[in-house]
Short mmCIF file of C-alpha atoms and ligand atoms in Angstrom, two decimals:
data_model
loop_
_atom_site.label_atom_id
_atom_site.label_comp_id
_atom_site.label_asym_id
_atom_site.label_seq_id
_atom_site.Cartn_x
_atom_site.Cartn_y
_atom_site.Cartn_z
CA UNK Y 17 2.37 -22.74 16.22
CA UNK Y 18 -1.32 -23.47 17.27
CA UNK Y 19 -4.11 -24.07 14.27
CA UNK Y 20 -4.66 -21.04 12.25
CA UNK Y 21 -7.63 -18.67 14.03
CA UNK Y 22 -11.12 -17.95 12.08
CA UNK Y 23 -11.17 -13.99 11.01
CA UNK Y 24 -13.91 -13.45 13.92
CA UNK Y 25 -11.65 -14.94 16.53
CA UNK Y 26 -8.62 -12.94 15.39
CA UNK Y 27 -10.44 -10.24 15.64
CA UNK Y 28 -12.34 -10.98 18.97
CA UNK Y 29 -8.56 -11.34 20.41
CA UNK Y 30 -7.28 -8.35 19.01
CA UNK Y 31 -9.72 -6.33 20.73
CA UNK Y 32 -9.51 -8.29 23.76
CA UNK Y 33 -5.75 -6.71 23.25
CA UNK Y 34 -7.26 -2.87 22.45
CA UNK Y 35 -7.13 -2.99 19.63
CA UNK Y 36 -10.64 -2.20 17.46
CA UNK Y 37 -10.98 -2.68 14.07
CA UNK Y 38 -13.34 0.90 12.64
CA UNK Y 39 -14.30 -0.03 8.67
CA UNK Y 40 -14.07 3.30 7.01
CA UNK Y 41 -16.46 3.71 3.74
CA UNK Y 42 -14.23 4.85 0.61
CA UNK Y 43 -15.25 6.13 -2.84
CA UNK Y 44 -12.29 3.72 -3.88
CA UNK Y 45 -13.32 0.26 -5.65
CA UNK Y 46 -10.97 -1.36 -3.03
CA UNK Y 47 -14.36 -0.59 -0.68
CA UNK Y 48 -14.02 0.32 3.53
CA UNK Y 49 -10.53 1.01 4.73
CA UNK Y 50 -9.72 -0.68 7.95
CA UNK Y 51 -8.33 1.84 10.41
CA UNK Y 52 -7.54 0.61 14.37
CA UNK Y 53 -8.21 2.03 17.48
CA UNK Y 54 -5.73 1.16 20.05
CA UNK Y 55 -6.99 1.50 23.53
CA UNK Y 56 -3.89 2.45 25.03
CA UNK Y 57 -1.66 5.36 26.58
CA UNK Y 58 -1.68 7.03 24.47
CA UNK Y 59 -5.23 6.56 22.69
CA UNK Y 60 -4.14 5.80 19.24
CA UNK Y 61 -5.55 5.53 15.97
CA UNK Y 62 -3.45 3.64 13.05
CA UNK Y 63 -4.69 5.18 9.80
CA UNK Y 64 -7.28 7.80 9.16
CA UNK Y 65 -9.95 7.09 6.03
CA UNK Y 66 -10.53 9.04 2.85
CA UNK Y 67 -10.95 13.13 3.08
CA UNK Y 68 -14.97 12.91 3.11
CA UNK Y 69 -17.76 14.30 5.10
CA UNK Y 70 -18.64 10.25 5.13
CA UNK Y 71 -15.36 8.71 6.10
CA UNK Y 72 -15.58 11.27 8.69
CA UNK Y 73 -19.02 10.70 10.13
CA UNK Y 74 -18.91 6.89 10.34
CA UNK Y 75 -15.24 7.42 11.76
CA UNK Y 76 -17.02 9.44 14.58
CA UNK Y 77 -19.84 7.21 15.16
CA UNK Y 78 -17.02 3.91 15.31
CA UNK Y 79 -15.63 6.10 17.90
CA UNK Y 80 -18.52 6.65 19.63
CA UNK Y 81 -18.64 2.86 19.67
CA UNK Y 82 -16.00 2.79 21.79
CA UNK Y 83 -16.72 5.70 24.52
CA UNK Y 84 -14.25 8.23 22.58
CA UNK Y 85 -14.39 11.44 20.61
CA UNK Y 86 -12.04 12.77 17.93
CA UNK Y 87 -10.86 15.30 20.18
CA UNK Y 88 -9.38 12.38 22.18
CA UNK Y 89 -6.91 11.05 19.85
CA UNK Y 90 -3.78 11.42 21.25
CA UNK Y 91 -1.32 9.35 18.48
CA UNK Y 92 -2.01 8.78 15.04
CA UNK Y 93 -0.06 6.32 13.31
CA UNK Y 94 0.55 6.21 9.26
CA UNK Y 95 0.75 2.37 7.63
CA UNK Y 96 1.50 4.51 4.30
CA UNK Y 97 0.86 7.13 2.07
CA UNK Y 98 -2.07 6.06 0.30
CA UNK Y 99 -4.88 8.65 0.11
CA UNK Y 100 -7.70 6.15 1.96
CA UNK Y 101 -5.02 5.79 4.81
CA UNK Y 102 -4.07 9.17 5.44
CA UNK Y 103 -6.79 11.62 4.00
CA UNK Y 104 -8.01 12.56 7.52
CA UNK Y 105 -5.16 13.39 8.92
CA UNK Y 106 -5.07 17.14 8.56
CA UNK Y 107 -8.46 17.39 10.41
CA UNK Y 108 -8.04 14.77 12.84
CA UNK Y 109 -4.77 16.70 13.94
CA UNK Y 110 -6.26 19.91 13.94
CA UNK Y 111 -9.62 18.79 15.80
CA UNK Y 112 -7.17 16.28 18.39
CA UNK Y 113 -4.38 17.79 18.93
CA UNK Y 114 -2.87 14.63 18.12
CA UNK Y 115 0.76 13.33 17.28
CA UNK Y 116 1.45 12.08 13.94
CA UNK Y 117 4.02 9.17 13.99
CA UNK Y 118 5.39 7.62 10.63
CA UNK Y 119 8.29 6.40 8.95
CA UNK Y 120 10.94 8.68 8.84
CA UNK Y 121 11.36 8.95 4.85
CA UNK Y 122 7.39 9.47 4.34
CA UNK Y 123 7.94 12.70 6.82
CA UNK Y 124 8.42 15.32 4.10
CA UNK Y 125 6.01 13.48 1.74
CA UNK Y 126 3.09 14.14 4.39
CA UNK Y 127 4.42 17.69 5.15
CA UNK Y 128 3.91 18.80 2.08
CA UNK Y 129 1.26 16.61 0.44
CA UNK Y 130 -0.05 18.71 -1.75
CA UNK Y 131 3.81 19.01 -3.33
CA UNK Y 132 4.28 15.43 -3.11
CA UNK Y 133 1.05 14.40 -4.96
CA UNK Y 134 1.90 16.82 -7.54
CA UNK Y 135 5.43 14.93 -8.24
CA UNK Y 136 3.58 11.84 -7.96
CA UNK Y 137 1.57 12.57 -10.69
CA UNK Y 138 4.11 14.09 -12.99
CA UNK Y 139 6.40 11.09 -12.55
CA UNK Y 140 3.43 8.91 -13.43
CA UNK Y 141 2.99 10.73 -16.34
CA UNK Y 142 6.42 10.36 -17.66
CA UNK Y 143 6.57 6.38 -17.27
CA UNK Y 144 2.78 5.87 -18.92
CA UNK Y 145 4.22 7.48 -22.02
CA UNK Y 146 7.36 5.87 -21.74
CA UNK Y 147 5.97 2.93 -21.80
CA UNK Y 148 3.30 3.42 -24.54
CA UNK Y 149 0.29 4.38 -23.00
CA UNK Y 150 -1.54 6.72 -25.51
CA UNK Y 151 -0.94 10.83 -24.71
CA UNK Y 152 -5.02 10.80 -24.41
CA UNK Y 153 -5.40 8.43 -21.98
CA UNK Y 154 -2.28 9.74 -20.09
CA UNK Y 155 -3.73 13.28 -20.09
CA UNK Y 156 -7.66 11.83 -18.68
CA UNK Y 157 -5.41 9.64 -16.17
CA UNK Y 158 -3.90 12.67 -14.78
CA UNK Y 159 -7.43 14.37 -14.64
CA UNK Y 160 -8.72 11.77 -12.85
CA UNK Y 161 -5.48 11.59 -10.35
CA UNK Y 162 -5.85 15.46 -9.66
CA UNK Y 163 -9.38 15.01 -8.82
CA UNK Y 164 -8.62 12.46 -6.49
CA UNK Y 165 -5.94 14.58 -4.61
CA UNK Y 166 -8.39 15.93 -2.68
CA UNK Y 167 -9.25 12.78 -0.34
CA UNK Y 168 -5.94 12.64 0.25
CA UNK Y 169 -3.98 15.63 3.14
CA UNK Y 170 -1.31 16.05 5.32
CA UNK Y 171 0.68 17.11 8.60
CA UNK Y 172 3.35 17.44 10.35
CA UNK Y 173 4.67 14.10 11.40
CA UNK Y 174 5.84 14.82 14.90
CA UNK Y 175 7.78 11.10 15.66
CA UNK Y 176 9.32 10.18 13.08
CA UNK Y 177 10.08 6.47 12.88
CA UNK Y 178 13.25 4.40 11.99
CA UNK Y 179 12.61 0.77 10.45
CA UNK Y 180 13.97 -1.56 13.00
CA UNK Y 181 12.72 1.00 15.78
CA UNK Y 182 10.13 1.06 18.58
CA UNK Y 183 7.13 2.55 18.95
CA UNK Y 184 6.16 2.35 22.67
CA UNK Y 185 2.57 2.68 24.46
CA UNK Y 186 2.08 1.72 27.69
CA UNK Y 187 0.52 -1.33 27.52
CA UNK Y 188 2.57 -2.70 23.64
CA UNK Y 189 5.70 -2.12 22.37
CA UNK Y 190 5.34 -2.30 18.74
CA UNK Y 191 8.05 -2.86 16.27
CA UNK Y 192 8.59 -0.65 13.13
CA UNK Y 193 9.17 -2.65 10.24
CA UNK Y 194 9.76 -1.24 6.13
CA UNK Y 195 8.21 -3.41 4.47
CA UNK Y 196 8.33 -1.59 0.83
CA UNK Y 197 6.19 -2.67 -2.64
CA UNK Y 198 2.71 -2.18 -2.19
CA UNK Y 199 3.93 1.55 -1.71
CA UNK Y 200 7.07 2.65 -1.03
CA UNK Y 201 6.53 3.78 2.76
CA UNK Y 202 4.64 0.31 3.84
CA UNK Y 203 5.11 0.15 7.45
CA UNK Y 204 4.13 -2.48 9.80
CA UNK Y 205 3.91 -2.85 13.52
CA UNK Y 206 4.79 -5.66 15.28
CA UNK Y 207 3.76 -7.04 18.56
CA UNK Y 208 5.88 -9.74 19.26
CA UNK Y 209 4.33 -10.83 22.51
CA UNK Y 210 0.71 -11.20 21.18
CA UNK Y 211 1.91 -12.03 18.05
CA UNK Y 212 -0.17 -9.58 16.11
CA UNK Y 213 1.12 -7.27 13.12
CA UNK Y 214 -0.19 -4.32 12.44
CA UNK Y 215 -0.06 -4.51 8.13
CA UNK Y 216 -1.31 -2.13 6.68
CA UNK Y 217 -1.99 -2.79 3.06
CA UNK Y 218 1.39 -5.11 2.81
CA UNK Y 219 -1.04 -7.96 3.35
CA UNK Y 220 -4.60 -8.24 2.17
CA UNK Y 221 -6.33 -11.71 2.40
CA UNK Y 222 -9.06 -10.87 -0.52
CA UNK Y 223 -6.84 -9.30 -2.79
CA UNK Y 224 -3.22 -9.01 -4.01
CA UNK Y 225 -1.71 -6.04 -2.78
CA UNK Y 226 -0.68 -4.80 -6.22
CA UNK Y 227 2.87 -3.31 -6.66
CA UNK Y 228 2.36 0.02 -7.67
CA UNK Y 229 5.32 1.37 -9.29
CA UNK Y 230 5.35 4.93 -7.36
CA UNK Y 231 8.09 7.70 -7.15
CA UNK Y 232 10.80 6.90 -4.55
CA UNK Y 233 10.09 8.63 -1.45
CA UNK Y 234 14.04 10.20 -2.09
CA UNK Y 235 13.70 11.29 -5.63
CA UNK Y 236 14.19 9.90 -8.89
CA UNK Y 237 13.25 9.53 -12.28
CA UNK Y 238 11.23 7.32 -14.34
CA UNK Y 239 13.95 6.40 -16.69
CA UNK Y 240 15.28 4.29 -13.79
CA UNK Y 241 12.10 2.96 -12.77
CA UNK Y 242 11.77 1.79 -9.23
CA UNK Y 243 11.20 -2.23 -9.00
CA UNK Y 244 8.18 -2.09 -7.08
CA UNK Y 245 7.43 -6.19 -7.74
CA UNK Y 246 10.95 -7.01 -6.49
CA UNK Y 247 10.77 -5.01 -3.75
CA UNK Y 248 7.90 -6.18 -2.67
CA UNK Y 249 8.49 -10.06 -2.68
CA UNK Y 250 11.22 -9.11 -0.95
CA UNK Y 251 9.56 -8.01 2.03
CA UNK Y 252 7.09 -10.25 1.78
CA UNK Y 253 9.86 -13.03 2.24
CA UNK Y 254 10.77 -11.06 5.63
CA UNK Y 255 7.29 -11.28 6.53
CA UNK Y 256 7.16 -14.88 5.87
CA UNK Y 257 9.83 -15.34 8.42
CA UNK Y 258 7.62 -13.89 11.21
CA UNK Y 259 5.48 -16.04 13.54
CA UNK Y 260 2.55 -13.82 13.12
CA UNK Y 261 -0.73 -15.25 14.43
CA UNK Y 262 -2.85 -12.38 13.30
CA UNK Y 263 -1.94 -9.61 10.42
CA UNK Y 264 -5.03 -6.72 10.79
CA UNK Y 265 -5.15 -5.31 7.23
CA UNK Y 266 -5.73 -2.64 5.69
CA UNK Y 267 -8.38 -3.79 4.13
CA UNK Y 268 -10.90 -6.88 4.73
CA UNK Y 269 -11.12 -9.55 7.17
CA UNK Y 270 -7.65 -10.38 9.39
CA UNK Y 271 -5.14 -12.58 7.83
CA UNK Y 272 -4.48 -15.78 10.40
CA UNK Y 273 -2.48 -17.93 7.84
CA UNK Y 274 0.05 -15.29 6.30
CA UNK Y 275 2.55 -18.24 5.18
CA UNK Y 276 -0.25 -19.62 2.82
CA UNK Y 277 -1.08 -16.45 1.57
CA UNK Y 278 2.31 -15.54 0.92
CA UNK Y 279 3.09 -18.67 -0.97
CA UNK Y 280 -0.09 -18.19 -2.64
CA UNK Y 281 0.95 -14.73 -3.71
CA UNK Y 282 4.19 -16.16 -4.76
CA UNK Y 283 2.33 -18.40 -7.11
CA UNK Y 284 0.33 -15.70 -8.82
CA UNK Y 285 3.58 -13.76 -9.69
CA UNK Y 286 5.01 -17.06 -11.19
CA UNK Y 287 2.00 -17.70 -13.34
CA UNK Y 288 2.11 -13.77 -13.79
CA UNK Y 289 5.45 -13.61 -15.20
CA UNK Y 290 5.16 -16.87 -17.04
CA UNK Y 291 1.94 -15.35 -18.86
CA UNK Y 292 4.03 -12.68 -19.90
CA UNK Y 293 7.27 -14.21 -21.48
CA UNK Y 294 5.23 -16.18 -23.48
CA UNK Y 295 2.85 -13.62 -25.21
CA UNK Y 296 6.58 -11.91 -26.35
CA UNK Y 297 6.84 -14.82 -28.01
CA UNK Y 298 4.78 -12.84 -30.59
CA UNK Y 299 8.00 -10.04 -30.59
CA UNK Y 300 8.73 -7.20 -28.72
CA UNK Y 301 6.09 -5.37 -27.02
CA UNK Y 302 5.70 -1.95 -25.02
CA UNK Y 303 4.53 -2.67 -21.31
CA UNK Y 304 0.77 -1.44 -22.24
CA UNK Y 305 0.44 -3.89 -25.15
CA UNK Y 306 1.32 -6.49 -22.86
CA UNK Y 307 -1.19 -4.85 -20.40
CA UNK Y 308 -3.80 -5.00 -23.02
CA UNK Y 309 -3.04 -8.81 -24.20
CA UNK Y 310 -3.28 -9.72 -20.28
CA UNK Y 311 -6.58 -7.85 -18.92
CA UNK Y 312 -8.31 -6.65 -22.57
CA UNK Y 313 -9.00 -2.58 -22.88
CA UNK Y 314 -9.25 -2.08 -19.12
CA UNK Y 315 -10.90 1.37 -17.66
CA UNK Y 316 -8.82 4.69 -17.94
CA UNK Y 317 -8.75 4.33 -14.00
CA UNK Y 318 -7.19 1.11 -14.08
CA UNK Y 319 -4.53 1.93 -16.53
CA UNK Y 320 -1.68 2.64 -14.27
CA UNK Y 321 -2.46 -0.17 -12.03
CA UNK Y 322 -2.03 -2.50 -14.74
CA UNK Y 323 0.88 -1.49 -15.94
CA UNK Y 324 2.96 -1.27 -12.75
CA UNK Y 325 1.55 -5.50 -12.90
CA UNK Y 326 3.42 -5.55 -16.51
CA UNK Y 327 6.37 -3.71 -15.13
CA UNK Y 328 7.27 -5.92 -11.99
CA UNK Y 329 6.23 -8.86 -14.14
CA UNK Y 330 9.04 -7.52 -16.73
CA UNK Y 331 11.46 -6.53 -14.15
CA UNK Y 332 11.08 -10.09 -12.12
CA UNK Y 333 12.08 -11.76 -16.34
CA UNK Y 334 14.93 -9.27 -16.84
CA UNK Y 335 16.48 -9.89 -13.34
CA UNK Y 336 16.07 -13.75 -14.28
CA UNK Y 337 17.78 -12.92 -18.12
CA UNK Y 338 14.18 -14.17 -19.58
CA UNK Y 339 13.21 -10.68 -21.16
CA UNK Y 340 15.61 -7.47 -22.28
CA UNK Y 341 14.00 -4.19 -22.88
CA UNK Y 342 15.47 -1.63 -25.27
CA UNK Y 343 14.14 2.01 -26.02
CA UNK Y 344 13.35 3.83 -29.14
CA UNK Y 345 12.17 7.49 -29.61
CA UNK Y 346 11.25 7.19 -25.33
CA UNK Y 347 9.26 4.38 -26.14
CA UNK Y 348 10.32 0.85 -24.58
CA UNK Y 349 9.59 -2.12 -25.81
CA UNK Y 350 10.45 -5.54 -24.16
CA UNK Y 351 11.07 -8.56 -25.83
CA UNK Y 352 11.78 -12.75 -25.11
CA UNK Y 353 15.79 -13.59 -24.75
CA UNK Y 354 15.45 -16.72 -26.98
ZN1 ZN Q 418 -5.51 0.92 1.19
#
């Protein structure tokens, strides 16, 4: 492999490929939202922005940039099913005319959003109090997630996508890849031949690409939590493996060394779990104690983010025979295997 590329020149050469980077403004702390326009047959646009009269003005005037209109769109393609990826897809559709392609299993989750963000929430719900987050703070945590529904939408996905299958524009062939654990639809698109990925949030160079634990896309319950952590270094291992010169995220500046990253990632989750064995040392402990004892008495807002961190933490110390949780009243509290 040739030396690593600076963001600008990774960038620079994506476009050079068709592919434009449009920064999307977001009421989200996590900032702009990268979506891409790919210059190609057909005119496609990976990820949408928030639902907002703002994401959808500057989206416009990126366009613009570029010579093309909303009503041009002809493909719009879904990384995953987080609202600041997908909350402009109802109106882009409608306005465009355009053709929604995503993974296959995220289908029904985007044709019925409203439905699926409703489930979302009440399976949220059930694992906060399960493990030990107060009923008060559940109850303003589900406030604050209905709220946010709303700069999130839907549609039809019209080509549905397999992992391990093609999408095909004139000009790329792009394959589909699962790549699970930030969410559990992450999706990247690979172009072998330039050597550029298409990641989604499954990579961010700035920040770790936290693990939420989320509802499967098939079901389920939160007594049988999914292992979003697990999951997630998994594919990150598979992503490892790839000769990727240039990952466009999500979110901030292209990644051009993913290997380091990864490792560095890897690191984090070590020190991460390590953290966590030891403060059982005290005795057993529900997953928002532990939250607590790690980042202090963090915002309502953050509450479920940190404890899907405790839970893959927990779940990467079970798997190893470190930790062993055990449940009382629907309350579970994990403590140290000495
Ligand atoms: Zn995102």
């Amino acid at each position: 492999m040739s030396a690593p590329l600076a963001a600008d020149d990774a960038l620079a050469e994506a476009a050079a490929a068709g592919i434009h980077c449009l920064a999307i403004p977001t009421p989200f702390l996590v900032g702009r939202v990268n979506c891409y326009l790919i210059d190609d047959d057909p005119l496609t646009l990976v990820d949408t922005g928030p639902n907002s009269g703002k994401a959808l003005d500057e989206l416009e005037q990126a366009l613009a940039t570029h010579g093309r209109r909303v009503e041009d769109l002809e493909l719009i393609v879904v990384t995953h099913q987080h609202i600041d990826h997908i909350g402009l897809l109802d109106v882009l559709v409608r306005r465009s005319g355009a053709e929604v392609a995503a993974l296959d299993l995220l289908a029904p989750y985007l044709g019925d959003y409203r439905r699926a963000a409703e489930l979302d929430d009440e399976f949220a719900v059930a694992l906060m109090l399960r493990h030990g987050i107060p009923a008060e703070m559940v109850q303003a945590l589900r406030s604050v997630s209905a709220a946010f529904r709303g700069w999130g939408s839907g549609a039809t996905v019209t080509r549905p996508l397999g992992d391990g299958g093609r999408l095909e524009l004139r000009d790329r062939s792009l394959e589909v890849l699962h790549r699970p654990g930030h969410s559990p639809s992450d999706t990247v698109f690979w172009d072998e031949r330039r050597g550029i990925l298409l990641g989604g949030d499954h990579l961010i160079k700035h920040i770790s690409s936290n693990p939420l634990v989320a509802r499967p896309l098939d079901g389920g319950d939160a007594a049988a939590r999914p292992q979003a952590l697990r999951t997630y270094v998994a594919s990150l291992e598979h992503t490892r493996e790839m000769p990727a010169r240039i990952v466009l995220s999500g979110h901030g500046e292209p990644v051009t060394e993913h290997r380091t990253l990864i490792d560095e990632r890897f690191a984090l989750t070590r020190r991460r779990a390590a953290k966590i064995h030891g403060l059982l040392g005290e005795g057993p402990l529900t997953a928002y104690e532990l939250a607590q004892r790690m980042w202090g008495n963090v915002a309502v807002t953050q509450a479920f983010l940190t404890l899907s961190e405790v839970l893959g933490h927990v779940d990467l110390l079970e798997a190893d025979g470190q930790v062993r949780e055990h449940e009382q009243d629907g309350v579970v509290r994990f403590e140290a295997v000495a």
